[in-house]
Tab-separated table of C-alpha atoms in Angstrom:
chain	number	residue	atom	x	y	z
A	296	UNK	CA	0.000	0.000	0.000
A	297	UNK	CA	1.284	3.291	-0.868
A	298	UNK	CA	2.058	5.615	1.619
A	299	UNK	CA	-0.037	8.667	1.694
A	300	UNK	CA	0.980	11.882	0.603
A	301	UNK	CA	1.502	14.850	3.653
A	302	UNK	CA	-0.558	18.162	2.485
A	303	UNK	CA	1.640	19.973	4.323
A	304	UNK	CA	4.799	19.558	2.758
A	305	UNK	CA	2.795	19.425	-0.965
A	306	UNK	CA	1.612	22.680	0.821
A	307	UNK	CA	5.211	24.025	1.580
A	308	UNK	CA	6.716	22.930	-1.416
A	309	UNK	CA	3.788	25.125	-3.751
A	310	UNK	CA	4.940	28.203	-1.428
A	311	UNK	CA	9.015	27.605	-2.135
A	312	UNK	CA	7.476	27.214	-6.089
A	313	UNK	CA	5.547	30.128	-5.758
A	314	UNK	CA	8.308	32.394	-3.956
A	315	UNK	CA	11.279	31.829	-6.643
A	316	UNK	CA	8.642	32.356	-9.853
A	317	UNK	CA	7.350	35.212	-8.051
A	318	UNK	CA	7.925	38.971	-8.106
A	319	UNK	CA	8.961	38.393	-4.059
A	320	UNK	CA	12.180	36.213	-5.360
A	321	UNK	CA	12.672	39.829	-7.573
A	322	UNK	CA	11.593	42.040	-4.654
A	323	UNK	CA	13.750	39.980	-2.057
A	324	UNK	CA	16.997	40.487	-4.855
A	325	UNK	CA	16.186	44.307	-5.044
A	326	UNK	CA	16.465	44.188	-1.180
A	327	UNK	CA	19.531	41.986	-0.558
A	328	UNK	CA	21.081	44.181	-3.631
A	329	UNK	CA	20.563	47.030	-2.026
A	330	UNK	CA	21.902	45.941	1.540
A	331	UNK	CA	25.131	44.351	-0.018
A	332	UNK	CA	25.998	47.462	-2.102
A	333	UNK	CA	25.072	49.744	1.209
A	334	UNK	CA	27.518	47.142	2.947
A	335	UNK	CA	30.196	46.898	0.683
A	336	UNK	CA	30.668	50.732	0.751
A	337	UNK	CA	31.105	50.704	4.519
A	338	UNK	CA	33.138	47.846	5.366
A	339	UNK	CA	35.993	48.948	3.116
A	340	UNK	CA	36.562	51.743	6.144
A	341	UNK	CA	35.990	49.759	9.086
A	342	UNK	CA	39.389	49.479	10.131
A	343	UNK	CA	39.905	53.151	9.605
A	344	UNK	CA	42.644	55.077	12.134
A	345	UNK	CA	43.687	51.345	13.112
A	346	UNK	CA	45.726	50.831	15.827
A	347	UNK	CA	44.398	54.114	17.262
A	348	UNK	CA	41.269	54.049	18.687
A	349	UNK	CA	40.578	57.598	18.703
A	350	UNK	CA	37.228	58.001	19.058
A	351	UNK	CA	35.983	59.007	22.390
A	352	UNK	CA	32.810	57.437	23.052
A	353	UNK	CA	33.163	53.745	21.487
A	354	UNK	CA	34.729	52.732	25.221
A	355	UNK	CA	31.727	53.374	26.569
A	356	UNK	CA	30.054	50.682	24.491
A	357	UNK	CA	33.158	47.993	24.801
A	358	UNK	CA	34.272	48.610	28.208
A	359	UNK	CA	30.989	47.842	29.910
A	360	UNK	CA	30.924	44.676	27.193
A	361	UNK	CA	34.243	43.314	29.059
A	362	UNK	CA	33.042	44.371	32.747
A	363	UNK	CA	30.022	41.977	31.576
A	364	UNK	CA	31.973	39.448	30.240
A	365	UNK	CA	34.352	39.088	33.796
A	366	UNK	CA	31.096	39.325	35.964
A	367	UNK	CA	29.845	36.561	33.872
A	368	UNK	CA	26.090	38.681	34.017
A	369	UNK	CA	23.733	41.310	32.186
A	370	UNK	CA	24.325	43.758	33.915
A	371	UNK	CA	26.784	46.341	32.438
A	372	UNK	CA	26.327	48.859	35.904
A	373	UNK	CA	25.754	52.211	33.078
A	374	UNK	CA	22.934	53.872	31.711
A	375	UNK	CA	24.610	56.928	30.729
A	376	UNK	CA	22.520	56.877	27.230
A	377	UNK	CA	21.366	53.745	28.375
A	378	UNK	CA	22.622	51.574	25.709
A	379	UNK	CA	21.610	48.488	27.011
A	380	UNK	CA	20.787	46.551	23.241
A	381	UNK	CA	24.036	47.502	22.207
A	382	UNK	CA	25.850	45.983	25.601
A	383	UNK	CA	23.454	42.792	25.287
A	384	UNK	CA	24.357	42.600	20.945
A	385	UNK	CA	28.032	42.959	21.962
A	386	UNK	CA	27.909	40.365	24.796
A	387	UNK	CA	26.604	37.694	22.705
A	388	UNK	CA	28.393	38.251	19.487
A	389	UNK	CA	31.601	39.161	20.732
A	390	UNK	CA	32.340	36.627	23.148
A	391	UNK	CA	30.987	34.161	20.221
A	392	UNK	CA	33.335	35.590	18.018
A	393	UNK	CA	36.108	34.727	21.421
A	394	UNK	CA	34.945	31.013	21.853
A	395	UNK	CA	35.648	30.683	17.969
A	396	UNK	CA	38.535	32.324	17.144
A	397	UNK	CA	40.511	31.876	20.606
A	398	UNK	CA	38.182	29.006	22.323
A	399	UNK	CA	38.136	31.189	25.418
A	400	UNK	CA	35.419	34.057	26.551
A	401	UNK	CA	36.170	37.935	25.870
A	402	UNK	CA	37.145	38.084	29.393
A	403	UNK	CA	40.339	36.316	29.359
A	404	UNK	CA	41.082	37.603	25.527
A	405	UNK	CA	39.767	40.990	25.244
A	406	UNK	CA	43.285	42.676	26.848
A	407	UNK	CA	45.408	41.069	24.617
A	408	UNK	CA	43.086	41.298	21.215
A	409	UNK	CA	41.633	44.807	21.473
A	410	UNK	CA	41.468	45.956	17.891
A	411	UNK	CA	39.704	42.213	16.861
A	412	UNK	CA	36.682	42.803	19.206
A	413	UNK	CA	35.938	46.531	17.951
A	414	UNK	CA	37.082	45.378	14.393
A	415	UNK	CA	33.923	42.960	14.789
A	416	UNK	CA	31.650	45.397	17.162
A	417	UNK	CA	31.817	47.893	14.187
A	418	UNK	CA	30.923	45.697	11.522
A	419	UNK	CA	27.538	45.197	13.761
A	420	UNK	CA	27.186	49.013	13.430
A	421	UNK	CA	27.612	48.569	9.785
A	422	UNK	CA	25.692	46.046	9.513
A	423	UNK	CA	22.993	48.371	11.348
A	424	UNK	CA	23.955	50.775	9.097
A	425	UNK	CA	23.367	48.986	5.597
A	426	UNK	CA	20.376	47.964	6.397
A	427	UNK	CA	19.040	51.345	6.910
A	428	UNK	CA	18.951	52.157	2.605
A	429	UNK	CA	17.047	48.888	2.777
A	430	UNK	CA	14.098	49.870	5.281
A	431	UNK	CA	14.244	53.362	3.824
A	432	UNK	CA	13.366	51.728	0.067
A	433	UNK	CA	10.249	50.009	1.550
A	434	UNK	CA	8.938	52.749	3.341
A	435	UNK	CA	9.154	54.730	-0.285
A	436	UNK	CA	7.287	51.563	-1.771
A	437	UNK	CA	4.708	51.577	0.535
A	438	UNK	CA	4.343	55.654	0.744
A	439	UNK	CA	4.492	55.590	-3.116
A	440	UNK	CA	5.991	52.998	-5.529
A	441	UNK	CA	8.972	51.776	-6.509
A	442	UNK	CA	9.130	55.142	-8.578
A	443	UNK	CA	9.734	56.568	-4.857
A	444	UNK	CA	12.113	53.449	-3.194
A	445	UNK	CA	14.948	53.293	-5.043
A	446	UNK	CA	15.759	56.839	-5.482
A	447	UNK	CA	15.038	56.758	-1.561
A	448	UNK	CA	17.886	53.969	-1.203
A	449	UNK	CA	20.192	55.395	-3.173
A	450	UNK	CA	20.053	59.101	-0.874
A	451	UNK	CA	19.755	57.102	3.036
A	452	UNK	CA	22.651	54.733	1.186
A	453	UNK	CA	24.839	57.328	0.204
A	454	UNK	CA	24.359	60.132	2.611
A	455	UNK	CA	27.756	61.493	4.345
A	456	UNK	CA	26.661	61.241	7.496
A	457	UNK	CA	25.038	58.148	7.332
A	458	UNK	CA	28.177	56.282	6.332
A	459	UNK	CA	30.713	58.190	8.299
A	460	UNK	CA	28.634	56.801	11.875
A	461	UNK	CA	28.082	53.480	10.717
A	462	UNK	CA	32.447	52.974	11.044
A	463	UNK	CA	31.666	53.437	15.109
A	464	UNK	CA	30.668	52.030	18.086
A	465	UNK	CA	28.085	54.194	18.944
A	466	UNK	CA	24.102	54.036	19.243
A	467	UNK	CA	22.954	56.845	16.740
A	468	UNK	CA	23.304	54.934	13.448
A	469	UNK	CA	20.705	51.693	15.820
A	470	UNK	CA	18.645	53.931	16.771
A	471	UNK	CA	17.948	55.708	13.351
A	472	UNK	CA	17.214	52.186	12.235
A	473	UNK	CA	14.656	51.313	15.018
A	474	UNK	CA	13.394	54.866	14.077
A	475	UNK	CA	12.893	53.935	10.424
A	476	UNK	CA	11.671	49.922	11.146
A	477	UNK	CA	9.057	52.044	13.767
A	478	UNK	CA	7.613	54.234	10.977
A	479	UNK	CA	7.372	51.397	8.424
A	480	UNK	CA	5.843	48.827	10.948
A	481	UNK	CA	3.032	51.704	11.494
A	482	UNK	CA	2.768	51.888	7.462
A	483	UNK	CA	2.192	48.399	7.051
A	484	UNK	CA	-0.156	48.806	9.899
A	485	UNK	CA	-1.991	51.705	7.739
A	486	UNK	CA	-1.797	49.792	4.566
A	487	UNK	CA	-2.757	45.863	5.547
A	488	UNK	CA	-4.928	47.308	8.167
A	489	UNK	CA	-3.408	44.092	10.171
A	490	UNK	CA	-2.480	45.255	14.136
A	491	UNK	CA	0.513	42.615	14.399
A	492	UNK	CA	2.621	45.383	12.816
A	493	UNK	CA	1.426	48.165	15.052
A	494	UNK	CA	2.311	45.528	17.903
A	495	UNK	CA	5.803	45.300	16.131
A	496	UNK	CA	6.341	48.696	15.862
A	497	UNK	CA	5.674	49.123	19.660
A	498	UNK	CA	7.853	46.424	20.474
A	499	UNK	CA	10.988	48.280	18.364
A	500	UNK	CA	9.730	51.909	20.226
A	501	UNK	CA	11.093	49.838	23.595
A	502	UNK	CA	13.916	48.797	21.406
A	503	UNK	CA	14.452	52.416	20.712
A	504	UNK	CA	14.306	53.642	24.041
A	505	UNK	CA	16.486	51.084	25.746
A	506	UNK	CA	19.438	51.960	23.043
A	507	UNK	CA	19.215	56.112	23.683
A	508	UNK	CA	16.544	57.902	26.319
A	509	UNK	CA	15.078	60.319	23.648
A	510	UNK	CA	14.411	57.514	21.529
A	511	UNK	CA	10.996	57.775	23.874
A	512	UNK	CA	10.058	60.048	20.981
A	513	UNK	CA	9.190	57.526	18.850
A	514	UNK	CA	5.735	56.334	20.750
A	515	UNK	CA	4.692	59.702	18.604
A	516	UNK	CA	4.896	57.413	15.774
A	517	UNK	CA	2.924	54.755	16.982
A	518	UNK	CA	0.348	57.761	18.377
A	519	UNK	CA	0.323	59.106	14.657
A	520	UNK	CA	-0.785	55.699	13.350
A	521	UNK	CA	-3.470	55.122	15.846
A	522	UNK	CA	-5.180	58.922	14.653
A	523	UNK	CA	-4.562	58.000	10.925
A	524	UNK	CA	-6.484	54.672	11.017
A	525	UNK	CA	-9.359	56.459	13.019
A	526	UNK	CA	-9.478	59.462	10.650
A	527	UNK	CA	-9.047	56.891	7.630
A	528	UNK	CA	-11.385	54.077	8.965
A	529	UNK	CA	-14.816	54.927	8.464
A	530	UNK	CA	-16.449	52.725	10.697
A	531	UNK	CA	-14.319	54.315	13.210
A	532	UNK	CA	-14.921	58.324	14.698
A	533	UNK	CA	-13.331	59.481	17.859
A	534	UNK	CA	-16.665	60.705	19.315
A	535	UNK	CA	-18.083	57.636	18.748
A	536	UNK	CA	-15.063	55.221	19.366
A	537	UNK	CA	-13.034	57.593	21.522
A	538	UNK	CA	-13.237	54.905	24.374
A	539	UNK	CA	-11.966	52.262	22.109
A	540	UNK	CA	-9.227	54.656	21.158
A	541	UNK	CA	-7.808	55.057	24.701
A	542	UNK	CA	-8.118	51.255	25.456
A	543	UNK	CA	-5.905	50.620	22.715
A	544	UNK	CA	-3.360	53.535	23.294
A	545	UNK	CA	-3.247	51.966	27.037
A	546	UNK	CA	-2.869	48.540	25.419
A	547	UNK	CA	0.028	49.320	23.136
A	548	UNK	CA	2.045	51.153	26.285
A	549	UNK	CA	1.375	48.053	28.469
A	550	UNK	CA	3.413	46.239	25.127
A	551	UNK	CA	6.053	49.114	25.276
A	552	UNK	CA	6.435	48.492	28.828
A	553	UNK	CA	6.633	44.970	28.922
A	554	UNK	CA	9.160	44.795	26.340
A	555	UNK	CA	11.692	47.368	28.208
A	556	UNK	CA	11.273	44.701	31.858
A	557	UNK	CA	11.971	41.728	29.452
A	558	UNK	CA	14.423	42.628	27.434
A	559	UNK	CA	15.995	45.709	29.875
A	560	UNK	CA	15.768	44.425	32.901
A	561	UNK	CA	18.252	46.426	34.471
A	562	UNK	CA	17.006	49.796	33.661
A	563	UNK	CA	14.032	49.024	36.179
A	564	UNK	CA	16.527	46.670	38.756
A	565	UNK	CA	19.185	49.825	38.819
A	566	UNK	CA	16.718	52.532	38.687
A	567	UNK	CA	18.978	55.035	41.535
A	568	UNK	CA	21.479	54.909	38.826
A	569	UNK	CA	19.468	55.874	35.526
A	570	UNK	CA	17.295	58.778	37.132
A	571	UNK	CA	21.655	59.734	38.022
A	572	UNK	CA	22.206	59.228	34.364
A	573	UNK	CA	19.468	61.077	33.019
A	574	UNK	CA	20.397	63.956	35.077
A	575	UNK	CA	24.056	63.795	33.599
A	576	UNK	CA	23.360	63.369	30.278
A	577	UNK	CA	20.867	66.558	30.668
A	578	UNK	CA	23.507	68.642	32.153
A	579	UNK	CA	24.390	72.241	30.495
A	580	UNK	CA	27.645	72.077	30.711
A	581	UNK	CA	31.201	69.686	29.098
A	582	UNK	CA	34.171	70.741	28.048
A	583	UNK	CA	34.244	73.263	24.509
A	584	UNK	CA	30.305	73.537	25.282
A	585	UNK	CA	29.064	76.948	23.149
A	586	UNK	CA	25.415	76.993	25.123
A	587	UNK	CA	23.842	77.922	22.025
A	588	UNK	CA	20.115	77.816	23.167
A	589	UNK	CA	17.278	75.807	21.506
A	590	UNK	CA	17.157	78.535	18.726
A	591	UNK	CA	20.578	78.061	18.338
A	592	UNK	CA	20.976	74.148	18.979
A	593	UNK	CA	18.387	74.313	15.813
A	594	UNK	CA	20.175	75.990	13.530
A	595	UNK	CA	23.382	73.855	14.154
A	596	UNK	CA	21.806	70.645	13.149
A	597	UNK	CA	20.298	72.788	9.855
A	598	UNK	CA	24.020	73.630	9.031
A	599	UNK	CA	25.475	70.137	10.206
A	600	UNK	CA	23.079	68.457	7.569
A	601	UNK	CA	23.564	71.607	4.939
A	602	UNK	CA	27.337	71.070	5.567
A	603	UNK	CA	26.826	67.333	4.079
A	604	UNK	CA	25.413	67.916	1.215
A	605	UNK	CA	24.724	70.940	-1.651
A	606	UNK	CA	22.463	72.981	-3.112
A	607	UNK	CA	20.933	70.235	-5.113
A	608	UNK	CA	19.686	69.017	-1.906
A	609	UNK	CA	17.880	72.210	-1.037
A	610	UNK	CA	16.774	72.110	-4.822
A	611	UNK	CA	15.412	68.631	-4.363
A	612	UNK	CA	14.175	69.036	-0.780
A	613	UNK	CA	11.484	71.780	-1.618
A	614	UNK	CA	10.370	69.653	-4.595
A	615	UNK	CA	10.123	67.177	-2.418
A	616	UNK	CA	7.375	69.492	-0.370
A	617	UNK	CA	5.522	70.675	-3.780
A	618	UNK	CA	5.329	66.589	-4.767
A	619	UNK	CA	3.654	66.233	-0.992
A	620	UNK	CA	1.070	68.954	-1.691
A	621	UNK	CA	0.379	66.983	-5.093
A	622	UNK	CA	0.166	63.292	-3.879
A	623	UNK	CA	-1.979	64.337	-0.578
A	624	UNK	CA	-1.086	61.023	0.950
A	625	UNK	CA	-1.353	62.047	4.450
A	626	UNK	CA	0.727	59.011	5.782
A	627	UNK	CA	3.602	60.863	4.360
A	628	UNK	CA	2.893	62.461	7.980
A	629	UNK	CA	4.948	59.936	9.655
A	630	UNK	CA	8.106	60.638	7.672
A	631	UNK	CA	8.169	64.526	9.387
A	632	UNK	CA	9.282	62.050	12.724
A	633	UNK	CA	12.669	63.659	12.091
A	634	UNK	CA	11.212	66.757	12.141
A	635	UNK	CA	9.583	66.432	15.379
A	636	UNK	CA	12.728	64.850	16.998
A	637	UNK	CA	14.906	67.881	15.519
A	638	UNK	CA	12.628	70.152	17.637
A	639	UNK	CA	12.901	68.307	20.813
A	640	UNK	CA	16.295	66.998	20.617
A	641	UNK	CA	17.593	70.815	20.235
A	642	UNK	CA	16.341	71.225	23.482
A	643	UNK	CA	18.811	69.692	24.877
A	644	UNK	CA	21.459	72.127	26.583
A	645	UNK	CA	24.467	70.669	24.350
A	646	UNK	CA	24.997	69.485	21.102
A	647	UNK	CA	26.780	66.824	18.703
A	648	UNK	CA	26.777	65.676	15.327
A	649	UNK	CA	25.528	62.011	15.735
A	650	UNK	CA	22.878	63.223	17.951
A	651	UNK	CA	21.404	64.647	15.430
A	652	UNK	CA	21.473	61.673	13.327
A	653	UNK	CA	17.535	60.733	13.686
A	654	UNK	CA	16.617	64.263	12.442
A	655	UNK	CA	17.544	63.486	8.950
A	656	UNK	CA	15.157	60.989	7.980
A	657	UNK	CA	12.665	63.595	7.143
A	658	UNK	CA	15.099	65.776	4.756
A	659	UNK	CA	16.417	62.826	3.057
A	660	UNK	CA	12.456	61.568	2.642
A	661	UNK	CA	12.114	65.426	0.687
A	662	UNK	CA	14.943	64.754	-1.181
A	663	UNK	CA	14.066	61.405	-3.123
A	664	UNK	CA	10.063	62.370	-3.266
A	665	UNK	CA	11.945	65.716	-4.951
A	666	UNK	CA	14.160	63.681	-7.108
A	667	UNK	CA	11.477	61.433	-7.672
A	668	UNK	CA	8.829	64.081	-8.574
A	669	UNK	CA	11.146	65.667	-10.873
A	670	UNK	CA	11.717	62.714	-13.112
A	671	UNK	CA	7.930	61.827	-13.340
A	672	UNK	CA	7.759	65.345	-14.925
């Protein structure tokens, strides 16, 4: 007697047929093109200023990694920024990369074999960093077409800034990832009208805040989202549904908190020592500080971004705001996230370049809807 046939793997099997004759197997190429090309381009300087490690703040990142890796615990004892994905990433990869390539732990290695561990902690960055082109071209698909994501690839691929953080240890270049993943999670949300993704999108907001404090700013996202699928959803009002509306805003925070106790445990455990952190990191003063003022802390990240590129970006970047008044697509909303962060951020007594880092996505966004619009023409 034969043996009868399992419609699950006759199942499976039409899905793997379906996926290579499909325009996924094309759309999935486009992607991992894009992310290799985006790679390529920044692993070539990885190694840059090798032996010196002259950067000030990538210690911060690696020294807490080694503290964890002699405690043999979690808990890296800082939450100057706070962080605490990058310590956990680092942990686990780095002391992998130990075990393999030495067959002992970063602990006993780590002294010896400096330049190998931030060698390897910056390709993560990098990695972080590549991948950025590649969320940015899907948000452009799903805002627009793929008129709209490739020339958005090419400018989050290729921008100065973009590239020159992704070659350190730092948190800027993760968290303008999380930002980015946050704001397309939300679109999908929009677009499928399926809630897993608004779920996801929470889930990378705690992300987001674990890695750097004002990441916070991007539960406005998520808030956005929620008021765009009531004033989009017709079986939905707020005077009606307002109730409804609340549940679910108390629902998703209850998500956003959970996933900070799970996955940053410590931020709740060492709780003295953040609120100490928070008040550090908010101080007015350090050394070479110029106290410029919100006005002025404003203006410097206009002329940090302006000093990056030329006056084809300005070109491109107001008609990038005339092809918004045209499409009326009013989840472009989401993409002015950099805005919003630009304004808060610059309240912040001091300043830096890589802060500013998040407050990008919304000019580069102008640009490629400008280049964009201009070629339709």
């Amino acid at each position: 007697m034969a043996p009868s046939k399992n419609p699950n793997i006759k199942l499976t099997r039409n899905k793997i047929k379906d996926f290579f004759s499909s325009k996924k197997l094309k759309e999935f190429m486009t992607l991992a093109a894009i992310f290799i090309f985006s790679f390529i381009i920044r692993w070539m300087a990885v190694d840059h200023g090798f032996p010196l490690l002259t950067h000030p703040d990538e210690p911060a990142i690696i020294d807490p990694v080694y503290n964890m890796s002699l405690n043999r615990n979690l808990n890296p004892g800082v939450f100057y920024r706070p962080d605490q994905i990058l310590y956990l990433l680092n942990f686990f990869f780095l002391n992998m990369l130990s075990l393999l390539k030495f067959g002992q732990n970063m602990a006993a290695t780590f002294i010896s074999n400096q330049l190998f561990f931030y060698y390897y902690s910056r390709l993560m960055i990098s990695v972080f960093g590549s991948l950025i082109p590649v969320v940015a071209y899907w948000i452009g698909k799903e805002i627009k077409s793929k008129a709209l994501a490739f020339p958005t690839a090419i400018v989050f691929a290729l921008f100065p800034l973009y590239l020159k953080h992704s070659l350190y240890i730092t948190p800027d270049i993760p968290i303008t990832l999380f930002s980015l993943l946050i704001i397309l999670l939300t679109l999908l949300y929009l677009n499928r009208n399926d809630e897993k993704f608004m779920y996801f999108a929470v889930i990378f907001t705690a992300f987001n805040t674990a890695e750097k404090y004002p990441g916070l700013i991007s539960l406005s996202i998520v808030f956005m989202g929620m008021v765009l699928k009531y004033l989009e959803d017709p079986e939905l009002t707020f005077k009606r549904d307002w109730l409804k509306f609340v549940l679910q805003g108390i629902k998703y925070l209850l998500v956003y908190i959970s996933t900070l106790i799970i996955t940053t445990p410590y931020l709740f455990i060492e709780h003295t020592k953040v609120i100490q952190s928070l008040i550090q990191e908010s101080r007015s003063t350090h050394l070479g500080a110029d106290n410029l003022g919100w006005g002025g802390n404003l203006i410097y990240y206009i002329q940090n971004f302006a000093s990056w590129t030329n006056v084809l970006a300005v070109l491109f970047i107001c008609i990038g705001i005339l092809a918004l008044l045209k499409w009326r697509n009013n989840h472009t909303l989401l993409l002015f996230y950099g805005g919003l962060y630009w304004i808060l951020l610059s309240k912040l007594s001091l300043h830096w370049e890589r802060w500013g880092l998040p407050t990008h996505i919304t000019p580069l966004f102008l640009i490629a809807m400008g280049i964009t619009y201009a070629w339709q023409q």
